[in-house]
Amino acid sequence: MHMLRRDKKEEEDGGGNPFHNIEKSSVLQEARTFNESPINPRKCAHILTKVLYLINQGEQIGTTEATEAFFAMTKLFQAKDPILRRLVYLGIKEMSKIAQDVIIVTSSLMKDMTGREDQFRGPAIRALCSITDTTMLQSIERYMKQAIVDKVNAVSSAALVSSLHLSKCSQDVTKRWVNEAQEAVSSDNIMVQYHALGLLYHIRKYDRLAVTKLVTKFSKHSLKSPYAYCLLVRLCYCLLEILCFVYFIRTDSPMFDFIENCLRHKSEIVIYEAAHAIVNLKNTSAKELASAVPVLQLFCSSAKPTLRFAAIRTLNKVAMKHPAAVTACNLELENLITDSNRSIATLAITTLLKTGSESSIDRLMKQISSFMNEISDEFKIVVIQAIQSLCSKFPRKHPVLMNFLSSVLRDEGGFEYKKAIVDSIITIIEDNPEAKEAGLAHLCEFIEDCEHTVLATKILHLLGREGPRTPTPSKYIRFIYNRVILENAAVRAATVTALAKFGAHCEELLPSCIVLLERCLLDTDDEVRDRATFYVQTLKQQQKSLKSTYILNGLQVSVVGLERALHHYTMEPTETPFDVKSVPLETAPITDSKQVREPGEAGGQKTEKVAASRQDIYAEQLSSIPEFANLGNLFKSSSLPVQLTESETEYVVQCVKHTFSHYIVFQFDCSNTLNDQVLENVTVHMEPADGFQVLKCVPCASLPYNKPGTTYTLVHLPEDPTLVTGTFSCTLKFIVKDCDPNTGEPDDEGYEDEYVLEDVEVSVADHVQRVMKPNFGVSWEEVGLENELEDTYALSTMKTLEEAVQNIIKFMGMQPCERSDKVPEGKSSHTLYLAGVYRGGHDGLVRAKLALSDAGVTMQLTVRSTDPDVSEVMATAIG
Amino acid sequence: MGFLSRLAEIMGFKKKEANLLVIGLDNSGKTTIIDQLKPEDKRSRDVAPTVGFTVDRFKNNSLQFTAFDMSGQGRYRNLWEHYFKNCDGIIFVLDSSDKLRMAVAKDELDQALKHEDIMKRRIPILFFANKMDLRESMTSVRCSMVMELEKSIRDKPWHICSSNAKTGEGLHEGFEWLTDTLKSMLNDK
Ligand SMILES: Nc1nc2c(ncn2[C@@H]2O[C@H](COP(=O)(O)OP(=O)(O)O)[C@@H](O)[C@H]2O)c(=O)[nH]1
Ligand SMILES: [Mg+2]
């Protein structure tokens, strides 16, 4: 009776979860019951379930405790009860990573794996593979091979999937199971076939050629399993993307034909997978799309919600890339707006928002507002992202959109959701000067009651940058200063920095900002105090250059580069102070997605890891080549590789330029597309331009068919500081050896040959690194008139201001500031602000005043720099 | 059901089951012995070295045995102790032809006897001087002298007999003793 009542109460508390209030230590205590004999299977099963529940809830169990529980659990092998035994298998898998000496169950599992109980065999294999390390693997190899080809499908599948997991760390052993896996591919069972194909792929996945062969082979086979087809489609997709990425080409390939054929497969998942692959391919042509979109369109009106969901989700993802293809489905999308499944409805509406016309926005926004509260955060984020892209497409709609965003900002929601909203508002503010004040006001209101430190610091950073330049900066001070009183240390530190920026930028606010900052001098947190002290001292100096360098424009170095330079500095004791100019500058991260830039402002609070940029990766690679050990720090790597060959030629070569303070390293990435040749000792011979001097070539020892290789050429820059550009004619030189196309085995004898490449240009942009000056005006004043050069040009080939702006940025290789790369609609004049650092560490700033006239664009170009030569070089870049 | 078994406990425990722990150096024949005790159709023909342990159940003289057959390889010997706690009897298998490692076997036995889960309990220990068929094998008496069984085991019943696990010779005698000892101990409780 007593028990009954307690159960009932528990149920009420835990909303029906019987494990609602179990506790780790008592469960582990209970696990000692496993040691008792005879075993009580029901009781033990219940306790073991609790242990599993705890582990799956993320409860941390210490090694000693886990080992004790594990050994107790091994006693349960004496019970024959099938439920208990299968729980034991699960327990072994879960504890294999936390307990010690888990190999103690090896023989017991091997016995079950080869035993008579079919229902034990598969799970025993899975458990066995989870406790086996590379040293033990040999002893179970024979049994694994047998299991892969076992006639019981569940056993075969378990062995295949376990082998796949094992192959992640024991490639060498699993490689020897290829024959068994081949045999399993021809199984009649769709799962076994799929798993076998998966294993074959995993064994070969690092060898692109082998994967290509695998795919080619099985795309001709008639496989039975739709899952296997899906896997093949995915592999084809990846291979096509790699081809496209490496060679910038996509020829009509049998792999694409295969995907297209799958559009006519009898199984829906295969059809979907094929359509999904085609619309996601980077270089899909309109014609190719035309074959895939109707399939998705059809699925949109399917009776099955999963198909509708899959189709609309795919269309939603590609809506921005292929708007025309998606608008073809508008009728279906309109029908989905009222779909009873809210996820489908949300995706439909946001897809329409992305592709629709300006006039439909109000209607769709109303629709979505009606059920915004009913959908999960994940889909709310989809909505917010759609709104964000709308803002850049229809800038005039920002009042409606901003209103919507500010109202949802007040609603309940998790971090990711709030972050998406804040990011969207920030994007709107940055794109739309007119939306700025309204947006900042919403954000001010939000930080008054914001539980997410990351968001609060981000907004404070934004306020510090944008607030001082609004017509009434003083109104933000109150919101900002409130944070000092109410928030945690990280937010207070960000607040102090924001206040300092107001003081540095606005003369009239300086005295009050200093007063406010002085109140922070006794803060309990070190970081807050240090920042306040630093800013108060700097502001009191009343010097423009100090304010610009240390408060408004900050440090612009690559964090990874700074870390490396500091580490290097500490390795060798030296008297000379650390030179910040030697640190590589911050460059854009590898992802080219359009994201809001956010320099690491809130000290230490950034949750995302600092990503190594493309340049950081190049620097790492170059420094490992002995010939380049003494070149100094890498200053700049050119962003996009330049093609030096036509596509579809025998050899494909592309070039990346790496600029050091006195040298340029030309990196040539080559591939050989002839399967009956191996190239050896491959170099690129460069005919130098005036003043340049070729020092060295680092050859690529061997260039077999389809395996890209790299050769480098090192060039010394001219001594004359104004001589920086030139054209190099290039020739690929190598030794050819004929080889057997099947084995790749080359002949012993080869002959020398060469191949003429396109010229390589070195331009001013190669000597300049982009740098963001958040406050351009202040930097402009700071550098001053000393080395100013000014000239006027007629850019007769440019037809629009936008075109002129894009070209100037490209020529100069500099960073547009103050969002001046965006030309407001309908204007006939525009000023572009560019900032950069010249090789050697001198700042260079450019102001280009552009005016549209009948004869093209006229430009007044003004260059300022801390070095006269730099001004001269930059001023001639356009000419 | 829980109630009934509790009742059985209170009424004087007549358990017809016993847990055995089978230990001894690797290659001494533990797994072969256990295999030999199973009905003919359930035996496995080739015995691979044990990795960790296996559990087997078999009947002998109306007593149901659960045997934990432990691996004797060095790497696993210190894991035996996890299974000391609730065993009702120990079978210690010696390779009577392996004179060289008799000292190692003695060492392992002494370790086990010193363990707190064994030391305080009056559990029977059955020794098999296995591989009696090999020419260089020692007699059971000789084995017990080399192992100094008389001296090391004072407060527990023990017995040693020669065996050939491949034919089953001697196993019956050993188990007769073990079953009788266990039964009388259970009745004494
Ligand atoms: N000649 C002989 N060989 C035996 C005897 N008992 C076991 N063996 C062999 O000894 C080897 C090891 O046996 P095994 O049972 O695996 O030893 P364990 O490591 O103690 O489990 C196997 O090759 C058996 O065939 C025996 O009584 N006589
Ligand atoms: Mg064994």
XYZ file of C-alpha atoms in Angstrom, chain B residues 19-96:
78
model
C 28.885 -20.781 -7.890
C 32.328 -22.032 -8.762
C 35.375 -20.013 -9.632
C 37.803 -21.790 -11.921
C 41.306 -20.320 -11.733
C 44.886 -21.340 -12.429
C 47.618 -20.339 -14.854
C 46.918 -20.049 -18.560
C 47.122 -23.236 -20.590
C 46.576 -25.425 -17.523
C 43.317 -26.845 -18.923
C 40.558 -24.932 -17.119
C 38.373 -24.386 -20.128
C 38.885 -27.958 -21.292
C 37.784 -29.275 -17.907
C 34.598 -27.229 -17.899
C 33.902 -28.278 -21.442
C 34.307 -31.911 -20.485
C 31.641 -31.576 -17.804
C 28.975 -30.467 -20.240
C 26.728 -32.984 -22.047
C 28.455 -34.387 -25.082
C 26.397 -32.513 -27.680
C 27.127 -29.139 -26.096
C 30.882 -29.417 -26.026
C 32.929 -27.224 -28.300
C 35.544 -29.153 -30.170
C 38.391 -26.673 -30.241
C 39.161 -24.714 -27.101
C 40.596 -21.257 -27.787
C 42.521 -19.367 -25.090
C 40.072 -17.533 -22.881
C 40.072 -13.746 -22.994
C 38.602 -12.462 -19.747
C 36.140 -15.092 -18.629
C 33.133 -17.165 -19.626
C 30.231 -18.447 -17.576
C 28.994 -22.022 -17.889
C 26.240 -23.940 -16.208
C 26.090 -27.676 -15.721
C 24.608 -30.237 -13.339
C 26.496 -32.732 -11.276
C 24.979 -35.026 -8.659
C 21.741 -33.046 -8.362
C 23.654 -29.858 -7.725
C 23.418 -27.060 -10.293
C 26.795 -25.415 -10.897
C 27.554 -22.015 -12.338
C 31.242 -21.875 -13.169
C 33.183 -18.705 -13.879
C 36.028 -19.902 -16.049
C 38.694 -17.245 -15.743
C 41.529 -16.497 -18.111
C 44.898 -17.391 -16.623
C 47.017 -15.034 -18.686
C 49.106 -12.583 -16.710
C 47.108 -9.608 -17.905
C 43.892 -10.960 -16.390
C 45.051 -12.596 -13.155
C 44.606 -9.483 -11.080
C 40.989 -9.348 -12.267
C 40.153 -12.672 -10.598
C 39.454 -10.893 -7.370
C 36.346 -9.250 -8.826
C 34.780 -12.706 -8.759
C 35.943 -13.899 -5.310
C 33.132 -12.368 -3.345
C 30.231 -14.688 -3.982
C 31.766 -17.925 -5.098
C 30.838 -21.050 -3.132
C 33.866 -23.038 -4.192
C 37.133 -22.730 -6.055
C 38.640 -25.026 -8.618
C 42.360 -24.409 -9.017
C 43.833 -26.138 -12.044
C 47.537 -26.975 -12.221
C 49.409 -28.090 -15.292
C 51.255 -30.948 -13.605
